Amino acid sequence: MKHLVILGAGTAGTMMANHLSHQLEKNDWKISIVDERKEHHYQPGYLFLPFDIYSPSDIIKSIDEFIPKNAELIRGSINKIAPKENKVHMEDGSELNYDVLIIATGAKIAPEETEGMKGIEWQKSVFDFYTFEGSLALRNKLRDWQGGKLVVHITEMPIKCPVAPLEFAFLADSFFKHKHMRDKVEITYVTPLSGAFTKPKATEALEHLLKEKNINIESDFAIEHVNNENKTIVDYGGRVIPFDILVTVPTNKGDEMIERSGMGDDLNYVPTHKATLQSKEYANIFVLGDASNIPASKAGSVAHFEAEILTDNILHYINGEPLKEEFDGHANCFIETGNGKALLIDFNYTHEPVEGSFPFAGIGPLRLLKESRMNHMGKLAFRWIYWNVLLKGTHIPFVSATMSESGKHYN
Amino acid sequence: MEKIIAGKSVAVNEEGYLTDFKQWDESIAKELAAEAEISLTPRHWEVLTYLQTEFKNEVPLSIRKIGKSGVVDIKEFYQLFPKAPLKTATKIAGIPKPASCI
């Protein structure tokens, strides 16, 4: 009996367990999936929690619910991977031997990387919304905040869901408008990038929206420290931005277990072949989702597209066949813009987001890079799709793993 | 597109970055630095040489990586190339603007 081990039962790991449970020969292969947590969180929901659009029960379900019956869920902490021995060492001293290993341990925030970020103002006036606790603390703060300077800030790239901080700024604008206090709130968007987003056409559209919503943008800001006393953020060039509430996206890093295993780069991401998703160092290790260093967005949609291709590649690997170099960096993201509207972007390694229609060329019903109510309905419907379709590894009809160029307006 | 820098015609992109590192030389660096209101000291040259070496070794550049390089810390990097040091320094070094972001 051979053993396939998946580390991490988040979005990526759970999808792989479901795909592979249908594909691997049950008499030959045992599938184990390892995670220390009990809850599976719908991470995109963290964006909505601070504004009372979602409640905690919309976001949290049990991990067990989504693990296929023929896979064993091992609840425990991972100490490290010993890739040369094909072993995973657990914190409790036990060991798992594997024939094939899938790393899906994700990325998380590391506020301690920035001086003063996790200081006395942490969760008092300095917040993150990339954790459940942070998002909930922010909700409680915003419920009776009287107004002032709201600063939405990105520490450094790459981060999970690079559009989320922009969405946060847009939703905040909408939230304070509905509370009839928009005139009491000054919103500033602070980014280390040269503009609102990483790709030129989307940046143009998003900067237009920021302007329309009266949100200031401060670009090229590389934070040096948070000053808890004066409530300011200061960059290496000496630029100072004051805040009453700082909503920051701290540095994102891969799991410390990757560092302990000696398998990561300087941010604990595992060097991975960007088209096959195979580890660059070990042929029987594959890396999926946020844990890898591939130059694609760290987003659930990316993990979903990767999972379809990785499933094929695991089967190829097991059968001794060459791997398919097929993953193209495909990402598909809704961007909430407030007031019941959203944008949709669809892009990959080589093609930036542009205008057009999706998923049917010329028809839609979703519009690319343009605000619409239908896009917003798509984003809200996505939560249902996530729990009921995506995690189960079911293919989403009409949306292919590799990006389609049809219906898109490239110059 | 072509641009005349230090009396030489070189290929640049729309943001003014050289597209062929082989066309770079010290006189071009000095003129690009002057455009950014920087006069190059030996310290600047050490950093530029480091950036060019990393580029030749195909190491992706980021502010974080430079801070940990041992060549220069981030604070000094900002003093040498104010405002947006990575963008300015790579331009002067004749290498592509880092795509450190996704």
Short mmCIF file of C-alpha atoms in Angstrom, two decimals:
data_model
loop_
_atom_site.label_atom_id
_atom_site.label_comp_id
_atom_site.label_asym_id
_atom_site.label_seq_id
_atom_site.Cartn_x
_atom_site.Cartn_y
_atom_site.Cartn_z
CA MET A 1 0.00 0.00 0.00
CA LYS A 2 1.44 3.36 -1.02
CA HIS A 3 0.90 6.53 0.94
CA LEU A 4 0.02 9.99 -0.33
CA VAL A 5 0.20 12.66 2.36
CA ILE A 6 -1.30 16.14 2.09
CA LEU A 7 -0.08 18.75 4.57
CA GLY A 8 -2.78 21.31 5.32
CA ALA A 9 -6.57 20.95 5.09
CA GLY A 10 -7.35 24.49 3.93
CA THR A 11 -8.79 25.38 0.56
CA ALA A 12 -5.98 23.82 -1.51
CA GLY A 13 -5.37 20.68 0.56
CA THR A 14 -9.06 19.84 0.92
CA MET A 15 -9.65 20.19 -2.83
CA MET A 16 -6.70 17.88 -3.56
CA ALA A 17 -7.96 15.26 -1.11
CA ASN A 18 -11.31 15.28 -2.87
CA HIS A 19 -9.86 15.15 -6.39
CA LEU A 20 -7.45 12.36 -5.55
CA SER A 21 -9.95 10.28 -3.59
CA HIS A 22 -11.79 9.77 -6.89
CA GLN A 23 -8.66 9.22 -8.96
CA LEU A 24 -6.28 7.03 -6.98
CA GLU A 25 -6.75 3.26 -6.94
CA LYS A 26 -8.17 2.53 -3.47
CA ASN A 27 -6.43 -0.82 -3.19
CA ASP A 28 -3.03 0.69 -3.95
CA TRP A 29 -3.10 4.10 -2.30
CA LYS A 30 -3.89 5.45 1.12
CA ILE A 31 -4.53 9.21 1.37
CA SER A 32 -3.82 11.11 4.59
CA ILE A 33 -4.40 14.80 5.19
CA VAL A 34 -2.80 16.56 8.15
CA ASP A 35 -4.01 19.67 9.96
CA GLU A 36 -3.97 20.79 13.57
CA ARG A 37 -7.09 22.96 13.30
CA LYS A 38 -10.71 21.95 13.83
CA GLU A 39 -12.32 24.71 11.79
CA HIS A 40 -12.27 25.47 8.09
CA HIS A 41 -12.62 29.21 7.51
CA TYR A 42 -13.95 30.78 4.33
CA GLN A 43 -11.15 33.34 4.21
CA PRO A 44 -12.78 35.71 1.68
CA GLY A 45 -15.41 36.22 4.38
CA TYR A 46 -12.90 38.03 6.59
CA LEU A 47 -13.38 41.01 4.27
CA PHE A 48 -17.11 41.22 5.02
CA LEU A 49 -17.03 40.53 8.74
CA PRO A 50 -15.80 44.02 9.82
CA PHE A 51 -18.76 45.63 8.05
CA ASP A 52 -21.38 43.28 9.54
CA ILE A 53 -22.17 41.93 6.07
CA TYR A 54 -21.27 38.40 7.18
CA SER A 55 -21.46 36.94 10.65
CA PRO A 56 -18.96 34.41 12.04
CA SER A 57 -21.32 31.51 11.30
CA ASP A 58 -21.18 32.35 7.56
CA ILE A 59 -17.44 31.88 7.59
CA ILE A 60 -16.74 28.86 9.81
CA LYS A 61 -17.47 25.19 9.30
CA SER A 62 -15.76 22.07 10.56
CA ILE A 63 -12.73 20.76 8.66
CA ASP A 64 -13.99 17.17 8.91
CA GLU A 65 -17.12 17.94 6.91
CA PHE A 66 -15.13 18.40 3.69
CA ILE A 67 -12.64 15.55 3.92
CA PRO A 68 -13.60 12.57 1.74
CA LYS A 69 -14.45 9.33 3.58
CA ASN A 70 -11.61 7.36 2.09
CA ALA A 71 -8.98 9.85 3.27
CA GLU A 72 -7.67 9.82 6.81
CA LEU A 73 -7.66 13.17 8.61
CA ILE A 74 -4.72 13.33 11.00
CA ARG A 75 -5.23 16.09 13.54
CA GLY A 76 -1.83 17.18 14.78
CA SER A 77 0.94 19.72 14.43
CA ILE A 78 3.72 19.16 11.97
CA ASN A 79 7.23 19.56 13.29
CA LYS A 80 9.06 19.24 9.99
CA ILE A 81 9.43 17.46 6.70
CA ALA A 82 12.53 15.32 6.18
CA PRO A 83 12.40 15.32 2.37
CA LYS A 84 15.47 13.13 1.89
CA GLU A 85 13.93 10.39 4.06
CA ASN A 86 10.41 10.81 2.64
CA LYS A 87 9.13 11.41 6.16
CA VAL A 88 7.03 13.94 8.03
CA HIS A 89 7.90 14.37 11.71
CA MET A 90 4.96 15.35 13.90
CA GLU A 91 5.19 17.46 17.07
CA ASP A 92 4.06 14.49 19.17
CA GLY A 93 7.07 12.48 17.99
CA SER A 94 5.21 10.26 15.54
CA GLU A 95 6.29 9.94 11.92
CA LEU A 96 4.50 9.66 8.61
CA ASN A 97 6.21 7.94 5.72
CA TYR A 98 5.10 9.07 2.30
CA ASP A 99 5.55 8.08 -1.32
CA VAL A 100 4.09 11.35 -2.60
CA LEU A 101 3.78 14.53 -0.56
CA ILE A 102 1.59 17.56 -1.29
CA ILE A 103 2.42 20.73 0.63
CA ALA A 104 -0.62 22.98 1.09
CA THR A 105 0.24 24.72 4.34
CA GLY A 106 -0.67 28.18 3.04
CA ALA A 107 0.53 31.61 4.07
CA LYS A 108 -0.21 33.74 7.08
CA ILE A 109 0.43 37.18 8.45
CA ALA A 110 3.66 38.01 10.29
CA PRO A 111 3.08 41.43 11.93
CA GLU A 112 6.22 40.87 14.04
CA GLU A 113 8.26 41.51 10.86
CA THR A 114 7.51 45.25 11.15
CA GLU A 115 8.73 47.19 14.18
CA GLY A 116 5.88 48.42 16.36
CA MET A 117 3.12 46.75 14.36
CA LYS A 118 2.23 44.29 17.10
CA GLY A 119 2.65 46.98 19.76
CA ILE A 120 0.30 48.29 22.44
CA GLU A 121 -2.15 49.56 19.81
CA TRP A 122 -2.54 46.09 18.22
CA GLN A 123 -6.27 45.39 17.95
CA LYS A 124 -6.95 48.75 19.66
CA SER A 125 -6.24 51.07 16.74
CA VAL A 126 -3.97 48.83 14.62
CA PHE A 127 -5.86 45.96 12.99
CA ASP A 128 -5.49 43.23 10.42
CA PHE A 129 -8.39 41.59 8.59
CA TYR A 130 -6.45 38.53 7.41
CA THR A 131 -7.27 36.55 10.56
CA PHE A 132 -10.65 35.78 12.10
CA GLU A 133 -9.63 37.41 15.40
CA GLY A 134 -8.36 40.54 13.67
CA SER A 135 -11.43 40.87 11.51
CA LEU A 136 -13.76 40.43 14.48
CA ALA A 137 -11.86 42.97 16.61
CA LEU A 138 -12.12 45.43 13.73
CA ARG A 139 -15.87 44.83 13.43
CA ASN A 140 -16.30 45.69 17.10
CA LYS A 141 -14.19 48.82 16.70
CA LEU A 142 -16.03 50.05 13.59
CA ARG A 143 -19.48 49.49 15.08
CA ASP A 144 -19.23 52.57 17.28
CA TRP A 145 -16.30 54.48 15.82
CA GLN A 146 -17.02 58.20 15.59
CA GLY A 147 -14.77 58.89 12.62
CA GLY A 148 -11.29 60.21 11.92
CA LYS A 149 -8.40 59.02 9.76
CA LEU A 150 -8.78 55.49 8.41
CA VAL A 151 -5.58 54.22 6.82
CA VAL A 152 -5.69 51.00 4.77
CA HIS A 153 -2.16 49.71 4.30
CA ILE A 154 -0.13 46.96 2.61
CA THR A 155 3.24 46.19 4.21
CA GLU A 156 4.97 44.34 1.37
CA MET A 157 4.20 42.04 -1.52
CA PRO A 158 3.35 39.26 -2.08
CA ILE A 159 0.15 39.03 -0.02
CA LYS A 160 -2.82 36.72 -0.13
CA CYS A 161 -5.60 38.10 -2.32
CA PRO A 162 -3.79 41.27 -3.47
CA VAL A 163 -7.10 43.02 -4.19
CA ALA A 164 -8.53 42.54 -0.67
CA PRO A 165 -7.11 45.78 0.81
CA LEU A 166 -8.60 47.76 -2.07
CA GLU A 167 -11.93 46.06 -1.53
CA PHE A 168 -11.64 46.94 2.14
CA ALA A 169 -11.19 50.64 1.25
CA PHE A 170 -14.18 50.54 -1.15
CA LEU A 171 -16.42 48.76 1.36
CA ALA A 172 -15.39 51.20 4.09
CA ASP A 173 -16.45 54.10 1.86
CA SER A 174 -19.81 52.44 1.31
CA PHE A 175 -20.18 51.48 5.01
CA PHE A 176 -19.62 55.03 6.29
CA LYS A 177 -21.90 56.46 3.61
CA HIS A 178 -24.72 54.23 4.82
CA LYS A 179 -24.02 55.32 8.36
CA HIS A 180 -24.28 58.95 7.19
CA MET A 181 -20.80 59.73 8.48
CA ARG A 182 -18.63 59.56 5.35
CA ASP A 183 -17.78 63.27 5.83
CA LYS A 184 -16.27 62.42 9.23
CA VAL A 185 -13.93 59.76 7.82
CA GLU A 186 -10.81 60.39 5.77
CA ILE A 187 -9.77 57.22 3.95
CA THR A 188 -6.19 56.80 2.73
CA TYR A 189 -4.88 53.79 0.81
CA VAL A 190 -1.15 53.22 1.40
CA THR A 191 0.76 50.79 -0.81
CA PRO A 192 4.39 49.80 -1.48
CA LEU A 193 3.47 49.54 -5.17
CA SER A 194 3.62 52.46 -7.60
CA GLY A 195 -0.15 52.39 -8.03
CA ALA A 196 -3.37 50.74 -6.91
CA PHE A 197 -2.63 47.30 -8.37
CA THR A 198 0.16 45.29 -9.91
CA LYS A 199 -1.11 45.26 -13.50
CA PRO A 200 -1.42 48.46 -15.59
CA LYS A 201 -4.98 48.25 -17.01
CA ALA A 202 -6.53 47.18 -13.71
CA THR A 203 -4.55 49.88 -11.91
CA GLU A 204 -6.05 52.50 -14.19
CA ALA A 205 -9.62 51.31 -13.56
CA LEU A 206 -9.08 50.97 -9.82
CA GLU A 207 -7.41 54.35 -9.41
CA HIS A 208 -10.37 55.90 -11.17
CA LEU A 209 -12.66 54.26 -8.62
CA LEU A 210 -10.51 55.42 -5.69
CA LYS A 211 -10.76 58.98 -6.95
CA GLU A 212 -14.51 58.71 -7.50
CA LYS A 213 -14.93 57.49 -3.93
CA ASN A 214 -12.70 60.21 -2.51
CA ILE A 215 -10.07 57.78 -1.22
CA ASN A 216 -6.53 59.20 -1.12
CA ILE A 217 -3.71 57.03 -2.40
CA GLU A 218 -0.13 57.06 -1.10
CA SER A 219 2.07 54.87 -3.30
CA ASP A 220 5.71 53.69 -3.12
CA PHE A 221 5.46 53.55 0.68
CA ALA A 222 7.86 51.01 2.21
CA ILE A 223 7.02 50.93 5.92
CA GLU A 224 9.84 51.04 8.44
CA HIS A 225 7.83 51.15 11.66
CA VAL A 226 4.50 51.83 13.33
CA ASN A 227 4.69 54.58 15.94
CA ASN A 228 2.20 53.57 18.65
CA GLU A 229 2.51 56.80 20.62
CA ASN A 230 1.89 59.27 17.81
CA LYS A 231 -0.26 56.80 15.85
CA THR A 232 1.67 57.16 12.64
CA ILE A 233 3.31 54.89 10.11
CA VAL A 234 6.76 55.91 8.91
CA ASP A 235 8.54 54.72 5.77
CA TYR A 236 12.26 54.29 5.10
CA GLY A 237 12.33 57.56 3.22
CA GLY A 238 10.98 59.39 6.29
CA ARG A 239 7.42 59.84 5.00
CA VAL A 240 4.92 59.95 7.91
CA ILE A 241 1.22 59.10 7.66
CA PRO A 242 -1.03 59.65 10.71
CA PHE A 243 -3.97 57.35 11.51
CA ASP A 244 -6.80 56.95 14.00
CA ILE A 245 -7.44 53.44 12.73
CA LEU A 246 -4.76 51.55 10.83
CA VAL A 247 -6.01 48.54 8.88
CA THR A 248 -2.84 46.87 7.73
CA VAL A 249 -1.98 43.79 5.76
CA PRO A 250 1.21 42.67 7.51
CA THR A 251 4.00 40.79 5.73
CA ASN A 252 2.70 37.41 4.59
CA LYS A 253 4.87 34.33 5.09
CA GLY A 254 4.68 30.62 4.53
CA ASP A 255 4.40 28.27 7.52
CA GLU A 256 7.32 28.14 10.02
CA MET A 257 7.33 24.38 9.48
CA ILE A 258 8.75 25.06 5.99
CA GLU A 259 11.60 27.00 7.58
CA ARG A 260 12.24 24.21 10.10
CA SER A 261 12.38 21.77 7.19
CA GLY A 262 14.93 23.96 5.40
CA MET A 263 12.73 23.98 2.31
CA GLY A 264 11.68 27.61 1.92
CA ASP A 265 12.91 30.90 0.52
CA ASP A 266 13.35 34.03 2.68
CA LEU A 267 9.57 34.21 3.19
CA ASN A 268 9.17 30.45 3.81
CA TYR A 269 7.64 29.79 0.39
CA VAL A 270 8.65 26.53 -1.26
CA PRO A 271 10.49 26.89 -4.59
CA THR A 272 8.11 25.30 -7.08
CA HIS A 273 8.03 24.74 -10.83
CA LYS A 274 5.42 27.26 -12.00
CA ALA A 275 3.91 25.16 -14.80
CA THR A 276 3.92 21.66 -13.23
CA LEU A 277 3.65 22.56 -9.50
CA GLN A 278 6.39 20.06 -8.67
CA SER A 279 8.93 21.06 -6.03
CA LYS A 280 12.14 22.26 -7.67
CA GLU A 281 14.21 20.06 -5.36
CA TYR A 282 12.27 16.85 -4.76
CA ALA A 283 10.46 14.98 -7.52
CA ASN A 284 7.90 13.34 -5.20
CA ILE A 285 6.86 16.63 -3.54
CA PHE A 286 4.24 18.92 -5.05
CA VAL A 287 3.21 22.33 -3.79
CA LEU A 288 -0.22 23.84 -4.13
CA GLY A 289 -1.83 27.14 -3.23
CA ASP A 290 -0.30 29.92 -1.13
CA ALA A 291 2.59 27.74 0.14
CA SER A 292 4.50 27.87 -3.16
CA ASN A 293 6.69 30.63 -4.54
CA ILE A 294 5.19 30.61 -8.04
CA PRO A 295 4.49 34.09 -9.43
CA ALA A 296 0.70 33.71 -9.38
CA SER A 297 -1.78 35.41 -7.06
CA LYS A 298 -2.20 33.81 -3.65
CA ALA A 299 -5.93 33.20 -3.97
CA GLY A 300 -8.48 30.42 -3.68
CA SER A 301 -9.30 30.62 -7.38
CA VAL A 302 -5.66 30.00 -8.22
CA ALA A 303 -5.58 26.97 -5.90
CA HIS A 304 -8.75 25.71 -7.59
CA PHE A 305 -7.25 25.92 -11.09
CA GLU A 306 -3.95 24.47 -9.84
CA ALA A 307 -5.75 21.53 -8.23
CA GLU A 308 -7.26 20.40 -11.55
CA ILE A 309 -3.85 20.41 -13.22
CA LEU A 310 -1.98 18.98 -10.23
CA THR A 311 -4.40 16.04 -10.04
CA ASP A 312 -3.40 15.07 -13.59
CA ASN A 313 0.26 15.59 -12.81
CA ILE A 314 0.19 13.40 -9.70
CA LEU A 315 -1.31 10.62 -11.80
CA HIS A 316 1.36 11.16 -14.46
CA TYR A 317 4.06 11.07 -11.79
CA ILE A 318 2.72 7.85 -10.26
CA ASN A 319 2.61 6.22 -13.70
CA GLY A 320 6.14 7.32 -14.49
CA GLU A 321 4.97 9.62 -17.30
CA PRO A 322 6.24 13.14 -18.04
CA LEU A 323 4.41 15.93 -16.20
CA LYS A 324 2.18 18.38 -18.05
CA GLU A 325 3.60 21.89 -18.07
CA GLU A 326 0.16 23.35 -18.14
CA PHE A 327 -0.48 25.72 -15.26
CA ASP A 328 -0.60 29.27 -16.65
CA GLY A 329 -1.10 31.27 -13.44
CA HIS A 330 -4.84 31.59 -14.05
CA ALA A 331 -6.60 33.75 -11.42
CA ASN A 332 -10.20 34.91 -11.32
CA CYS A 333 -11.15 37.45 -8.68
CA PHE A 334 -14.19 39.48 -7.84
CA ILE A 335 -13.36 42.93 -6.49
CA GLU A 336 -16.07 44.39 -4.27
CA THR A 337 -16.41 48.09 -4.99
CA GLY A 338 -19.15 48.93 -2.47
CA ASN A 339 -22.83 49.90 -2.88
CA GLY A 340 -23.76 46.43 -4.07
CA LYS A 341 -21.39 46.40 -7.01
CA ALA A 342 -18.23 44.54 -7.94
CA LEU A 343 -15.63 44.18 -10.66
CA LEU A 344 -14.35 40.88 -12.00
CA ILE A 345 -10.81 40.25 -13.21
CA ASP A 346 -9.51 37.18 -15.03
CA PHE A 347 -5.79 36.92 -15.79
CA ASN A 348 -2.68 34.70 -15.83
CA TYR A 349 1.14 34.82 -15.88
CA THR A 350 1.26 36.53 -19.26
CA HIS A 351 -2.10 38.24 -19.73
CA GLU A 352 -3.08 41.15 -17.50
CA PRO A 353 -6.74 41.77 -16.55
CA VAL A 354 -8.63 43.62 -19.31
CA GLU A 355 -12.24 44.48 -20.13
CA GLY A 356 -14.57 41.96 -21.69
CA SER A 357 -17.24 39.42 -20.80
CA PHE A 358 -17.08 36.21 -18.74
CA PRO A 359 -17.41 33.24 -18.93
CA PHE A 360 -19.14 33.42 -22.34
CA ALA A 361 -17.38 35.61 -24.92
CA GLY A 362 -19.56 38.55 -25.92
CA ILE A 363 -22.39 37.43 -23.65
CA GLY A 364 -21.23 37.44 -20.06
CA PRO A 365 -23.28 37.55 -17.91
CA LEU A 366 -20.32 38.85 -15.91
CA ARG A 367 -18.39 41.92 -17.07
CA LEU A 368 -14.63 42.08 -16.76
CA LEU A 369 -12.98 45.14 -15.19
CA LYS A 370 -16.29 47.03 -15.07
CA GLU A 371 -18.47 47.65 -12.03
CA SER A 372 -21.81 45.83 -12.08
CA ARG A 373 -24.46 44.47 -9.73
CA MET A 374 -24.24 41.08 -11.46
CA ASN A 375 -20.57 40.84 -10.48
CA HIS A 376 -21.51 41.56 -6.88
CA MET A 377 -24.17 38.83 -6.99
CA GLY A 378 -21.43 36.57 -8.35
CA LYS A 379 -19.19 37.35 -5.39
CA LEU A 380 -21.96 36.64 -2.87
CA ALA A 381 -22.98 33.45 -4.70
CA PHE A 382 -19.38 32.39 -4.58
CA ARG A 383 -19.59 31.56 -0.87
CA TRP A 384 -22.18 28.90 -1.67
CA ILE A 385 -20.07 27.65 -4.54
CA TYR A 386 -17.03 27.52 -2.27
CA TRP A 387 -18.64 25.29 0.36
CA ASN A 388 -20.70 23.16 -2.02
CA VAL A 389 -18.71 22.87 -5.23
CA LEU A 390 -15.16 24.13 -4.94
CA LEU A 391 -13.95 22.30 -1.83
CA LYS A 392 -15.46 19.06 -3.11
CA GLY A 393 -13.23 19.31 -6.14
CA THR A 394 -16.15 19.51 -8.55
CA HIS A 395 -15.31 21.25 -11.81
CA ILE A 396 -17.06 24.64 -12.13
CA PRO A 397 -18.95 24.53 -15.45
CA PHE A 398 -17.65 26.81 -18.25
CA VAL A 399 -14.60 27.96 -16.26
CA SER A 400 -11.46 26.20 -17.45
CA ALA A 401 -8.31 25.71 -15.39
CA THR A 402 -6.24 27.53 -17.99
CA MET A 403 -7.32 31.04 -18.90
CA SER A 404 -9.38 31.64 -22.03
CA GLU A 405 -8.45 34.62 -24.19
CA SER A 406 -11.82 34.82 -25.92
CA GLY A 407 -14.22 37.59 -24.92
CA LYS A 408 -11.35 39.71 -23.66
CA HIS A 409 -10.35 43.01 -25.18
CA TYR A 410 -6.57 42.86 -25.60
CA ASN A 411 -5.02 45.59 -27.69
CA MET B 1 12.28 53.02 -28.46
CA GLU B 2 15.68 54.65 -28.74
CA LYS B 3 17.02 57.36 -26.46
CA ILE B 4 20.25 59.31 -26.57
CA ILE B 5 22.01 58.97 -23.21
CA ALA B 6 25.53 60.32 -22.69
CA GLY B 7 25.85 60.77 -26.43
CA LYS B 8 24.94 57.15 -27.20
CA SER B 9 21.75 55.82 -28.71
CA VAL B 10 20.36 53.05 -26.47
CA ALA B 11 17.16 50.98 -26.45
CA VAL B 12 14.78 51.83 -23.60
CA ASN B 13 11.20 50.92 -22.66
CA GLU B 14 8.39 53.44 -22.16
CA GLU B 15 9.49 54.02 -18.56
CA GLY B 16 13.07 54.73 -19.60
CA TYR B 17 14.64 51.44 -18.46
CA LEU B 18 17.37 50.05 -20.69
CA THR B 19 16.13 46.97 -22.51
CA ASP B 20 19.60 45.67 -23.35
CA PHE B 21 22.06 45.57 -20.47
CA LYS B 22 24.97 45.18 -22.90
CA GLN B 23 24.44 48.83 -23.93
CA TRP B 24 24.98 50.06 -20.36
CA ASP B 25 28.20 51.77 -19.29
CA GLU B 26 29.30 54.06 -16.49
CA SER B 27 28.67 57.27 -18.41
CA ILE B 28 25.07 56.17 -19.00
CA ALA B 29 24.70 55.44 -15.28
CA LYS B 30 25.99 58.91 -14.41
CA GLU B 31 23.55 60.60 -16.75
CA LEU B 32 20.57 58.51 -15.55
CA ALA B 33 21.59 59.31 -11.96
CA ALA B 34 21.73 63.02 -12.78
CA GLU B 35 18.17 62.76 -14.17
CA ALA B 36 17.15 61.45 -10.72
CA GLU B 37 19.17 64.22 -9.06
CA ILE B 38 21.72 61.79 -7.64
CA SER B 39 25.48 62.17 -7.92
CA LEU B 40 27.10 58.77 -7.69
CA THR B 41 29.52 58.09 -4.85
CA PRO B 42 31.63 54.92 -4.35
CA ARG B 43 28.81 53.64 -2.07
CA HIS B 44 26.30 54.05 -4.90
CA TRP B 45 28.58 52.07 -7.20
CA GLU B 46 28.84 49.21 -4.69
CA VAL B 47 25.07 48.93 -4.57
CA LEU B 48 24.71 49.21 -8.36
CA THR B 49 27.31 46.49 -8.88
CA TYR B 50 25.51 44.26 -6.39
CA LEU B 51 22.18 44.78 -8.21
CA GLN B 52 23.77 43.98 -11.56
CA THR B 53 25.32 40.79 -10.17
CA GLU B 54 21.97 39.65 -8.79
CA PHE B 55 20.38 40.43 -12.16
CA LYS B 56 22.99 38.36 -13.99
CA ASN B 57 22.35 35.49 -11.56
CA GLU B 58 18.60 35.83 -12.24
CA VAL B 59 17.81 36.47 -8.59
CA PRO B 60 14.52 38.38 -8.29
CA LEU B 61 15.11 41.67 -6.47
CA SER B 62 13.01 43.04 -3.64
CA ILE B 63 13.52 45.67 -0.95
CA ARG B 64 13.49 42.86 1.64
CA LYS B 65 16.23 40.92 -0.13
CA ILE B 66 18.43 43.98 -0.49
CA GLY B 67 17.97 44.76 3.22
CA LYS B 68 19.25 41.28 4.04
CA SER B 69 22.06 41.31 1.45
CA GLY B 70 24.78 42.60 3.79
CA VAL B 71 25.69 45.12 1.07
CA VAL B 72 23.40 47.89 2.25
CA ASP B 73 20.58 48.14 4.78
CA ILE B 74 17.19 49.51 3.76
CA LYS B 75 17.68 52.80 5.55
CA GLU B 76 20.89 53.55 3.69
CA PHE B 77 19.41 52.29 0.44
CA TYR B 78 16.76 55.01 0.81
CA GLN B 79 19.40 57.62 1.62
CA LEU B 80 21.39 56.70 -1.50
CA PHE B 81 18.40 56.50 -3.84
CA PRO B 82 15.60 58.55 -2.24
CA LYS B 83 11.82 57.99 -2.64
CA ALA B 84 11.58 54.73 -4.60
CA PRO B 85 15.09 53.29 -4.29
CA LEU B 86 14.59 49.96 -6.02
CA LYS B 87 13.03 51.54 -9.08
CA THR B 88 15.61 54.32 -9.26
CA ALA B 89 18.62 52.11 -8.59
CA THR B 90 17.66 49.45 -11.13
CA LYS B 91 17.13 52.12 -13.77
CA ILE B 92 20.58 53.58 -13.16
CA ALA B 93 22.07 50.07 -13.11
CA GLY B 94 20.63 49.44 -16.57
CA ILE B 95 18.60 46.40 -15.47
CA PRO B 96 14.82 45.81 -15.67
CA LYS B 97 12.45 47.27 -13.10
CA PRO B 98 11.81 44.43 -10.63
CA ALA B 99 8.45 42.74 -10.95
CA SER B 100 8.41 41.87 -7.28
CA CYS B 101 4.68 42.06 -7.17
CA ILE B 102 1.82 39.89 -8.36
#
